[in-house]
Short mmCIF file of C-alpha atoms in Angstrom, two decimals:
data_model
loop_
_atom_site.label_atom_id
_atom_site.label_comp_id
_atom_site.label_asym_id
_atom_site.label_seq_id
_atom_site.Cartn_x
_atom_site.Cartn_y
_atom_site.Cartn_z
CA MET A 1 -71.90 -19.24 28.24
CA ILE A 2 -70.22 -19.95 24.88
CA LEU A 3 -72.19 -17.11 23.42
CA THR A 4 -70.93 -14.63 26.04
CA LEU A 5 -67.35 -15.78 25.51
CA ALA A 6 -67.65 -15.38 21.76
CA LEU A 7 -69.26 -12.00 22.28
CA SER A 8 -66.52 -10.76 24.59
CA LEU A 9 -63.83 -11.92 22.16
CA ALA A 10 -65.63 -10.20 19.32
CA LEU A 11 -65.82 -7.02 21.35
CA GLN A 12 -62.09 -7.10 21.98
CA THR A 13 -61.20 -7.60 18.34
CA PRO A 14 -61.25 -4.33 16.38
CA PRO A 15 -63.50 -4.34 13.32
CA GLY A 16 -62.06 -5.98 10.26
CA GLU A 17 -59.41 -7.89 12.22
CA GLU A 18 -59.14 -11.56 13.00
CA SER A 19 -58.96 -12.51 16.67
CA VAL A 20 -55.59 -13.52 18.10
CA ALA A 21 -54.79 -15.71 21.09
CA PRO A 22 -54.82 -13.71 24.33
CA TYR A 23 -51.56 -12.08 25.40
CA ALA A 24 -50.36 -9.62 28.02
CA ARG A 25 -50.49 -6.08 26.72
CA SER A 26 -47.61 -3.76 27.42
CA ASP A 27 -45.75 -0.94 25.71
CA ALA A 28 -42.63 -3.06 26.28
CA ASN A 29 -43.99 -5.34 23.53
CA ALA A 30 -43.01 -2.63 21.02
CA GLY A 31 -39.44 -3.90 21.38
CA ALA A 32 -37.74 -0.50 21.62
CA THR A 33 -37.61 2.42 24.02
CA PRO A 34 -39.33 5.56 22.76
CA PHE A 35 -37.61 8.86 22.00
CA PRO A 36 -37.96 11.24 24.97
CA ASP A 37 -39.86 13.95 23.11
CA ASP A 38 -42.11 14.28 20.06
CA ARG A 39 -39.62 16.00 17.73
CA LEU A 40 -39.14 12.93 15.54
CA TRP A 41 -42.87 12.20 15.56
CA ARG A 42 -43.49 15.66 14.13
CA THR A 43 -40.66 15.22 11.60
CA PHE A 44 -42.45 12.11 10.36
CA GLY A 45 -45.63 14.14 9.86
CA ALA A 46 -47.35 12.92 13.05
CA ALA A 47 -50.37 10.57 12.65
CA PRO A 48 -51.15 11.29 8.97
CA GLY A 49 -47.46 10.97 7.99
CA VAL A 50 -46.92 7.70 9.85
CA ALA A 51 -50.23 6.31 8.52
CA ARG A 52 -49.13 7.05 4.95
CA ILE A 53 -45.70 5.48 5.53
CA VAL A 54 -47.12 2.31 7.11
CA ASP A 55 -49.79 1.86 4.42
CA ARG A 56 -47.14 2.30 1.72
CA LEU A 57 -44.74 -0.07 3.52
CA VAL A 58 -47.36 -2.83 3.64
CA GLU A 59 -48.21 -2.24 -0.01
CA LEU A 60 -44.53 -2.39 -1.05
CA ASN A 61 -44.03 -5.60 0.93
CA GLN A 62 -47.06 -7.22 -0.72
CA ASN A 63 -45.62 -6.42 -4.13
CA ASP A 64 -42.00 -7.34 -3.34
CA PRO A 65 -41.23 -10.78 -4.82
CA ARG A 66 -38.54 -11.30 -2.15
CA ILE A 67 -41.00 -11.20 0.73
CA ALA A 68 -44.56 -11.06 -0.69
CA ASP A 69 -45.23 -14.68 0.37
CA ILE A 70 -44.63 -13.84 4.01
CA PHE A 71 -47.54 -11.40 3.96
CA LYS A 72 -50.00 -13.77 2.27
CA GLY A 73 -52.55 -15.01 4.77
CA GLN A 74 -51.55 -12.41 7.36
CA ASP A 75 -54.12 -10.11 8.94
CA LEU A 76 -52.99 -6.94 7.18
CA VAL A 77 -55.70 -4.80 8.79
CA ARG A 78 -54.29 -5.64 12.18
CA LEU A 79 -50.68 -5.36 10.91
CA ARG A 80 -51.25 -1.79 9.70
CA ARG A 81 -52.90 -0.81 12.98
CA VAL A 82 -50.22 -2.21 15.30
CA LEU A 83 -47.38 -0.93 13.09
CA LYS A 84 -48.84 2.58 13.26
CA GLU A 85 -49.12 2.24 17.04
CA GLN A 86 -45.58 0.89 17.30
CA PHE A 87 -44.05 3.66 15.19
CA CYS A 88 -46.09 6.28 17.08
CA TYR A 89 -44.96 4.87 20.43
CA ILE A 90 -41.25 4.71 19.41
CA LEU A 91 -41.21 8.12 17.67
CA GLY A 92 -42.48 9.81 20.83
CA GLY A 93 -46.03 10.33 19.54
CA GLY A 94 -47.47 9.24 22.87
CA CYS A 95 -49.46 6.23 21.61
CA THR A 96 -49.97 3.01 23.52
CA TYR A 97 -48.79 -0.14 21.74
CA SER A 98 -51.42 -2.85 21.89
CA GLY A 99 -49.72 -5.52 19.75
CA ARG A 100 -47.80 -8.62 20.65
CA ASP A 101 -44.08 -8.59 21.34
CA MET A 102 -41.68 -8.98 18.40
CA LYS A 103 -40.94 -12.62 19.12
CA ALA A 104 -44.58 -13.67 19.30
CA ALA A 105 -45.61 -11.49 16.35
CA HIS A 106 -43.04 -13.18 14.09
CA HIS A 107 -43.32 -16.67 15.56
CA ASN A 108 -43.15 -19.52 13.02
CA MET A 109 -42.61 -17.15 10.09
CA GLY A 110 -39.14 -18.62 9.50
CA LEU A 111 -37.69 -15.23 8.66
CA GLN A 112 -34.15 -14.84 7.35
CA THR A 113 -31.78 -11.88 7.51
CA ALA A 114 -32.49 -11.13 3.84
CA ASP A 115 -36.23 -10.81 4.62
CA MET A 116 -35.51 -8.22 7.27
CA ALA A 117 -33.21 -6.33 4.88
CA ALA A 118 -35.91 -6.32 2.18
CA LEU A 119 -38.39 -4.87 4.67
CA VAL A 120 -35.87 -2.22 5.73
CA GLU A 121 -35.35 -1.21 2.11
CA ASN A 122 -39.10 -0.92 1.58
CA LEU A 123 -39.45 1.14 4.75
CA GLN A 124 -36.62 3.42 3.57
CA ARG A 125 -38.47 3.89 0.30
CA ALA A 126 -41.80 4.60 2.03
CA MET A 127 -40.14 7.15 4.33
CA ARG A 128 -38.30 8.75 1.41
CA GLU A 129 -41.49 9.04 -0.64
CA SER A 130 -43.14 10.62 2.36
CA GLY A 131 -40.41 13.25 2.57
CA VAL A 132 -38.81 12.10 5.85
CA PRO A 133 -35.22 13.45 5.98
CA PHE A 134 -32.48 10.79 5.70
CA ALA A 135 -31.10 11.44 9.20
CA ALA A 136 -34.59 11.04 10.74
CA GLN A 137 -35.12 7.81 8.79
CA ASN A 138 -31.94 6.41 10.32
CA GLN A 139 -33.03 7.30 13.83
CA LEU A 140 -36.13 5.13 13.48
CA LEU A 141 -34.17 2.35 11.74
CA ALA A 142 -31.63 2.34 14.59
CA LYS A 143 -34.50 1.53 16.99
CA LEU A 144 -35.82 -1.26 14.76
CA ALA A 145 -32.49 -2.87 13.78
CA PRO A 146 -31.83 -4.79 17.04
CA MET A 147 -35.22 -6.55 16.61
CA LYS A 148 -33.41 -8.71 14.05
CA ARG A 149 -32.16 -10.84 16.94
CA VAL A 150 -35.67 -12.07 17.80
CA VAL A 151 -37.39 -11.65 14.42
CA VAL A 152 -34.87 -13.64 12.35
CA THR A 153 -35.00 -17.30 13.32
CA ARG A 154 -33.20 -19.12 10.53
CA MET B 1 2.38 -24.18 4.80
CA ARG B 2 1.48 -22.11 7.82
CA MET B 3 -0.83 -20.13 5.57
CA ARG B 4 -2.54 -23.28 4.35
CA LEU B 5 -3.12 -24.49 7.89
CA PHE B 6 -4.64 -21.15 8.82
CA CYS B 7 -7.05 -21.31 5.89
CA LEU B 8 -8.10 -24.83 6.84
CA ALA B 9 -8.67 -23.73 10.41
CA ILE B 10 -10.90 -20.89 9.23
CA LEU B 11 -12.92 -23.16 6.97
CA SER B 12 -13.41 -25.75 9.67
CA LEU B 13 -14.70 -23.04 12.00
CA CYS B 14 -17.22 -21.98 9.40
CA LEU B 15 -18.51 -25.30 8.13
CA PRO B 16 -19.85 -27.18 11.17
CA ALA B 17 -22.27 -24.37 11.99
CA SER B 18 -23.93 -24.35 8.61
CA PRO B 19 -25.64 -27.67 7.86
CA ILE B 20 -27.24 -27.95 11.29
CA LEU B 21 -29.21 -24.75 10.82
CA ALA B 22 -30.53 -26.07 7.49
CA ALA B 23 -31.29 -22.49 6.55
CA GLU B 24 -32.67 -22.11 3.08
CA TYR B 25 -29.91 -20.89 0.74
CA ARG B 26 -30.38 -17.25 -0.12
CA SER B 27 -28.27 -15.00 -2.30
CA GLY B 28 -27.96 -11.29 -1.56
CA GLY B 29 -29.64 -9.68 1.42
CA LYS B 30 -27.14 -7.15 2.71
CA LEU B 31 -28.29 -3.57 2.86
CA LEU B 32 -26.83 -1.27 0.22
CA LEU B 33 -23.19 -0.27 0.91
CA THR B 34 -23.04 -2.21 4.19
CA ASP B 35 -20.45 -4.58 2.67
CA GLY B 36 -18.13 -1.61 2.11
CA ILE B 37 -15.84 -1.62 -0.90
CA SER B 38 -12.53 -3.41 -1.61
CA THR B 39 -9.13 -2.23 -0.44
CA VAL B 40 -6.13 -2.04 -2.76
CA GLU B 41 -5.11 -5.34 -1.12
CA GLY B 42 -8.33 -7.09 -2.12
CA ALA B 43 -9.97 -7.38 1.30
CA GLY B 44 -13.38 -5.96 2.08
CA GLY B 45 -13.07 -2.55 3.69
CA GLY B 46 -12.50 1.00 2.72
CA GLY B 47 -9.98 1.93 0.04
CA ILE B 48 -6.80 1.56 2.10
CA ALA B 49 -8.08 0.22 5.43
CA SER B 50 -9.29 -3.35 5.86
CA TRP B 51 -12.59 -3.55 7.76
CA ALA B 52 -14.33 -6.21 9.81
CA THR B 53 -17.04 -6.50 7.16
CA ILE B 54 -17.17 -9.62 5.00
CA ALA B 55 -17.09 -9.07 1.23
CA GLY B 56 -20.16 -9.72 -0.88
CA GLN B 57 -23.85 -9.09 -0.43
CA GLU B 58 -24.63 -12.45 1.13
CA THR B 59 -26.13 -12.94 4.57
CA ASP B 60 -25.62 -15.83 6.98
CA ALA B 61 -27.69 -17.92 4.53
CA GLY B 62 -25.63 -17.50 1.39
CA ILE B 63 -22.45 -17.06 -0.58
CA GLY B 64 -21.49 -13.77 -2.16
CA GLY B 65 -18.56 -12.11 -3.77
CA ALA B 66 -17.03 -8.97 -5.13
CA ALA B 67 -14.55 -7.85 -7.76
CA HIS B 68 -12.80 -4.53 -8.06
CA ALA B 69 -10.47 -2.45 -10.20
CA THR B 70 -8.65 0.48 -8.61
CA LEU B 71 -6.41 3.14 -10.07
CA VAL B 72 -4.29 5.52 -7.99
CA ALA B 73 -2.71 8.16 -10.20
CA LEU B 74 0.22 9.76 -8.36
CA PRO B 75 2.52 12.47 -9.75
CA ALA B 76 5.42 10.07 -10.28
CA PHE B 77 3.80 6.62 -10.08
CA THR B 78 0.66 4.73 -11.04
CA LEU B 79 -0.80 2.03 -8.82
CA THR B 80 -3.38 -0.31 -10.27
CA ALA B 81 -5.07 -3.00 -8.21
CA LEU B 82 -7.39 -5.75 -9.35
CA GLY B 83 -9.00 -8.24 -7.05
CA ALA B 84 -11.81 -10.60 -6.28
CA SER B 85 -13.25 -11.96 -3.08
CA ILE B 86 -15.75 -14.52 -1.89
CA GLY B 87 -17.90 -14.17 1.21
CA LEU B 88 -19.19 -17.32 2.87
CA ARG B 89 -22.28 -16.88 5.06
CA ASP B 90 -21.16 -13.39 6.04
CA ARG B 91 -18.61 -15.19 8.22
CA VAL B 92 -15.52 -15.94 6.14
CA GLU B 93 -13.94 -13.91 3.39
CA LEU B 94 -11.35 -15.23 0.93
CA SER B 95 -9.68 -12.70 -1.30
CA TYR B 96 -7.10 -12.34 -4.03
CA GLY B 97 -5.52 -9.08 -5.08
CA ARG B 98 -2.95 -8.18 -7.69
CA GLN B 99 -1.10 -4.87 -7.66
CA ARG B 100 1.03 -3.19 -10.29
CA PHE B 101 3.11 -0.17 -9.41
CA ASP B 102 4.40 1.58 -12.51
CA THR B 103 7.40 3.83 -11.84
CA ARG B 104 6.93 5.61 -15.23
CA ALA B 105 9.63 8.23 -15.79
CA ALA B 106 10.75 8.05 -12.15
CA GLY B 107 11.99 4.52 -12.85
CA ALA B 108 14.84 5.96 -14.90
CA ALA B 109 15.77 8.45 -12.17
CA LEU B 110 15.81 5.60 -9.63
CA GLY B 111 18.15 3.62 -11.87
CA LEU B 112 15.55 0.93 -12.60
CA GLY B 113 14.68 1.95 -16.11
CA ARG B 114 11.76 3.92 -17.42
CA GLY B 115 8.44 2.19 -16.81
CA PHE B 116 9.93 -0.33 -14.40
CA THR B 117 6.99 -1.97 -12.67
CA PHE B 118 6.79 -3.51 -9.23
CA GLY B 119 3.98 -5.94 -8.53
CA GLN B 120 2.63 -8.24 -5.89
CA ASP B 121 0.01 -10.92 -5.37
CA ILE B 122 -1.99 -10.95 -2.15
CA VAL B 123 -4.02 -13.88 -0.90
CA GLY B 124 -6.22 -13.05 2.07
CA ALA B 125 -8.61 -14.67 4.50
CA LYS B 126 -10.79 -13.01 7.10
CA LEU B 127 -13.00 -14.43 9.82
CA ARG B 128 -15.78 -12.53 11.56
CA LEU B 129 -15.57 -13.29 15.26
CA VAL B 130 -18.34 -11.32 16.97
CA GLY B 131 -20.80 -8.53 16.49
CA ASP B 132 -23.01 -7.24 13.74
CA ALA B 133 -21.87 -3.80 12.54
CA VAL B 134 -25.27 -2.99 11.05
CA TYR B 135 -28.02 -4.50 13.19
CA ASP B 136 -26.53 -4.27 16.71
CA GLN B 137 -27.69 -0.67 17.14
CA ASP B 138 -28.47 -1.10 20.85
CA ARG B 139 -24.93 -2.20 21.77
CA TRP B 140 -21.51 -0.64 21.67
CA LEU B 141 -19.86 -3.89 20.62
CA PRO B 142 -18.53 -3.48 17.07
CA GLN B 143 -18.22 -6.19 14.48
CA ILE B 144 -14.77 -7.71 15.02
CA SER B 145 -12.84 -9.81 12.54
CA VAL B 146 -9.35 -11.21 12.26
CA GLY B 147 -7.53 -11.53 8.97
CA ILE B 148 -4.38 -12.70 7.29
CA GLN B 149 -2.77 -11.58 4.05
CA TYR B 150 0.02 -13.51 2.39
CA LYS B 151 1.89 -11.25 -0.01
CA ARG B 152 4.41 -12.06 -2.68
CA ALA B 153 6.34 -9.24 -4.35
CA ASN B 154 7.49 -10.05 -7.87
CA GLN B 155 10.78 -8.07 -8.00
CA ASP B 156 12.85 -10.18 -5.63
CA THR B 157 16.29 -8.92 -6.78
CA VAL B 158 15.36 -5.24 -6.76
CA VAL B 159 13.57 -5.23 -3.39
CA ARG B 160 16.57 -6.98 -1.82
CA ALA B 161 18.92 -4.52 -3.48
CA VAL B 162 17.09 -1.58 -1.86
CA GLY B 163 17.43 -3.25 1.53
CA ALA B 164 14.35 -5.43 1.99
CA ALA B 165 14.91 -8.62 3.96
CA GLN B 166 12.42 -10.74 2.00
CA SER B 167 10.15 -10.56 -1.01
CA ARG B 168 7.36 -12.51 0.72
CA GLY B 169 5.54 -11.67 3.87
CA THR B 170 2.41 -12.20 5.88
CA ASP B 171 0.27 -9.51 7.52
CA LEU B 172 -2.05 -10.31 10.41
CA TYR B 173 -4.80 -7.91 11.44
CA VAL B 174 -7.76 -7.45 13.71
CA ALA B 175 -10.47 -5.03 12.62
CA ALA B 176 -13.45 -3.50 14.41
CA THR B 177 -16.23 -1.84 12.42
CA LYS B 178 -19.34 -0.12 13.71
CA LEU B 179 -22.23 1.62 12.03
CA LEU B 180 -23.72 4.27 14.30
CA LEU B 181 -26.98 4.46 12.40
CA ALA B 182 -28.73 7.11 14.50
CA GLU B 183 -25.74 9.39 13.93
CA GLY B 184 -25.23 8.26 10.32
CA LEU B 185 -21.59 7.36 10.97
CA VAL B 186 -19.39 4.42 10.04
CA LEU B 187 -16.28 3.95 12.16
CA ASN B 188 -13.47 1.46 11.74
CA GLY B 189 -10.24 0.73 13.53
CA THR B 190 -7.73 -1.92 12.52
CA LEU B 191 -4.46 -3.09 14.04
CA ARG B 192 -2.10 -4.71 11.57
CA TRP B 193 1.01 -6.68 12.45
CA THR B 194 3.20 -6.25 9.39
CA LYS B 195 6.67 -5.84 8.00
CA ALA B 196 5.54 -4.83 4.51
CA ASN B 197 7.36 -1.95 2.79
CA GLN B 198 4.93 0.16 0.73
CA LEU B 199 2.20 -2.48 1.27
CA GLY B 200 4.73 -5.16 0.24
CA LEU B 201 5.60 -3.80 -3.21
CA LEU B 202 9.11 -3.04 -1.86
CA GLY B 203 9.37 -6.32 0.00
CA PHE B 204 9.22 -7.14 3.68
CA GLY B 205 11.42 -6.06 6.57
CA GLY B 206 14.56 -4.12 5.88
CA ASP B 207 17.97 -2.83 6.80
CA GLY B 208 16.29 -0.30 9.15
CA ARG B 209 13.95 -2.66 10.94
CA ARG B 210 13.78 -6.33 10.12
CA GLY B 211 10.70 -7.57 11.93
CA ARG B 212 7.00 -6.84 12.19
CA SER B 213 5.50 -3.84 13.89
CA VAL B 214 1.95 -2.92 14.86
CA GLN B 215 0.33 -0.38 12.57
CA PHE B 216 -3.08 1.32 12.69
CA GLU B 217 -5.76 1.80 10.07
CA GLY B 218 -8.73 4.05 10.74
CA SER B 219 -11.78 5.09 8.76
CA ALA B 220 -14.60 7.48 9.55
CA ALA B 221 -17.46 8.06 7.16
CA LYS B 222 -20.76 9.88 7.08
CA LEU B 223 -23.86 8.52 5.35
CA LEU B 224 -25.38 11.21 3.13
CA SER B 225 -28.06 8.97 1.65
CA SER B 226 -28.68 5.25 1.35
CA ARG B 227 -26.48 5.38 -1.77
CA LEU B 228 -23.77 7.90 -0.89
CA VAL B 229 -21.06 7.86 1.80
CA VAL B 230 -18.21 10.33 2.27
CA GLY B 231 -15.31 9.91 4.64
CA ALA B 232 -11.64 9.86 5.45
CA GLU B 233 -9.07 7.15 6.04
CA PHE B 234 -5.69 6.92 7.68
CA ARG B 235 -3.16 4.13 7.53
CA SER B 236 0.15 4.08 9.34
CA LYS B 237 2.94 2.11 7.72
CA PRO B 238 6.26 0.80 8.96
CA ASP B 239 9.47 2.56 7.92
CA ASN B 240 11.87 -0.34 7.51
CA LEU B 241 14.10 0.70 4.63
CA ARG B 242 17.07 3.01 5.11
CA PHE B 243 17.25 4.28 1.52
CA ALA B 244 13.87 6.01 1.64
CA ARG B 245 11.51 7.27 4.31
CA GLU B 246 8.04 5.70 4.20
CA ASP B 247 5.11 7.93 5.22
CA HIS B 248 1.65 7.21 6.53
CA ALA B 249 -1.24 7.29 4.05
CA PHE B 250 -4.43 9.35 4.08
CA ASP B 251 -7.42 9.69 1.84
CA LEU B 252 -10.71 11.53 1.53
CA PHE B 253 -13.35 9.52 -0.33
CA ALA B 254 -16.89 9.43 -1.66
CA ALA B 255 -18.48 6.06 -2.36
CA TRP B 256 -21.63 5.99 -4.46
CA ALA B 257 -23.75 2.89 -5.03
CA ILE B 258 -24.91 3.69 -8.55
CA ALA B 259 -26.78 0.38 -8.67
CA ARG B 260 -27.30 -2.53 -6.29
CA HIS B 261 -24.33 -4.37 -7.73
CA LEU B 262 -22.03 -1.49 -8.63
CA THR B 263 -20.23 1.02 -6.41
CA VAL B 264 -17.95 3.78 -7.64
CA THR B 265 -15.44 5.29 -5.23
CA ALA B 266 -13.58 8.49 -5.93
CA ALA B 267 -10.93 9.66 -3.49
CA TYR B 268 -7.97 11.90 -3.09
CA ALA B 269 -5.08 9.92 -1.61
CA ASP B 270 -1.90 11.18 -0.01
CA LEU B 271 0.72 8.43 0.12
CA GLY B 272 3.54 10.77 1.12
CA SER B 273 7.09 9.95 0.11
CA ILE B 274 7.58 6.77 -1.94
CA ALA B 275 11.07 5.48 -2.79
CA THR B 276 12.60 8.94 -2.19
CA VAL B 277 10.04 10.69 -4.42
CA ARG B 278 8.14 13.06 -2.16
CA ARG B 279 4.55 14.32 -2.09
CA GLN B 280 2.83 11.47 -3.84
CA ARG B 281 -0.79 12.51 -3.78
CA GLY B 282 -3.46 12.19 -6.38
CA PRO B 283 -6.85 10.84 -7.41
CA PHE B 284 -7.96 7.35 -6.46
CA LEU B 285 -10.72 5.76 -8.49
CA SER B 286 -12.26 2.38 -7.77
CA LEU B 287 -15.04 0.40 -9.42
CA ARG B 288 -16.54 -2.45 -7.49
CA THR B 289 -19.16 -4.98 -8.30
CA ALA B 290 -20.65 -7.27 -5.67
CA PHE B 291 -23.35 -9.93 -5.55
#
């Protein structure tokens, strides 16, 4: 019985990721409505472009003294995967978002406004390095900005 | 006295909220350029329009500040403005500005003497009421602030001689600022209740109109990169003095964040007719540091 439960949990958890407490899956968890077509998704370089941006974003965050501590002890394999899904979903790339909602995903992190701003700056840099035009960068940031209300808790 | 009471009221609104949250103190944390620059009156805003933004790079968890030096070189006059401001928890702004208005050669023609200089001190306070201009991208509600500026012109005898009713005055304003990030636009609209003549340099109220009137300040800017913004501003001004018509002011500007703590603004300003000398337009240069 315990063995089957452990097995089923292991099967649900993608390789290399730690298991998380069960939650209801929904695209609404992405915290923003997607763009109606895939124009922006293509501007970002589709899957390879978004993968490069997300990997670089996580790397910049890990090396940013302002917010590096927040990422210590986090499951970065899972973070990269769900961020790529979230960006793909919002940018109109047609992905399904399988992560938790923004409130649950940032629960107990004690994030401040300045943490969110540091992450935005790192994302701007990752997008810029990846050749995303400034106007397209701002269209994604406009979708992410209102998440501050649930992400920032102190 | 009224001014002092207002300041106390603002501070008491700000303070009770802070200790309860017990948020860890944090300096900085505003996104580049989102605190705007400093107006010639010392408040956070554009160059001539006061905005709803709070000066300094602090967030709701910190204290920040800014200092600026501005030069407006007009054909007949030179305006210099120096100022400093403090931002408390991105909620309250306290500012001080000092202006000098050198009449150069025109001073002689006006009968004041060559190089006669008007000046004024401006003490300001601003309180953010609602909204977040930057992060509220899913709402139309702008960031809205109310502000007060107490101004004291230093040439009491002269400003009265040209028809001003007083050499001291208080402006009240309400400002709404919104960043439309997806469009890359910054919009601001401000209503100011004022009787200041030429911002207050020529005193307050006059032989034409004695009391306050409602004036409008508007700014529209386009983000070209995370470091560069270009835009235009308009400011209507009262026309209280009989001896000289006072015009509205316009400018076209570019603000460039050359470093996190330093912004350079270059503009072309049209201040119209000043003290009977027409077509006063020229370059506007402002350096601003913020932390």
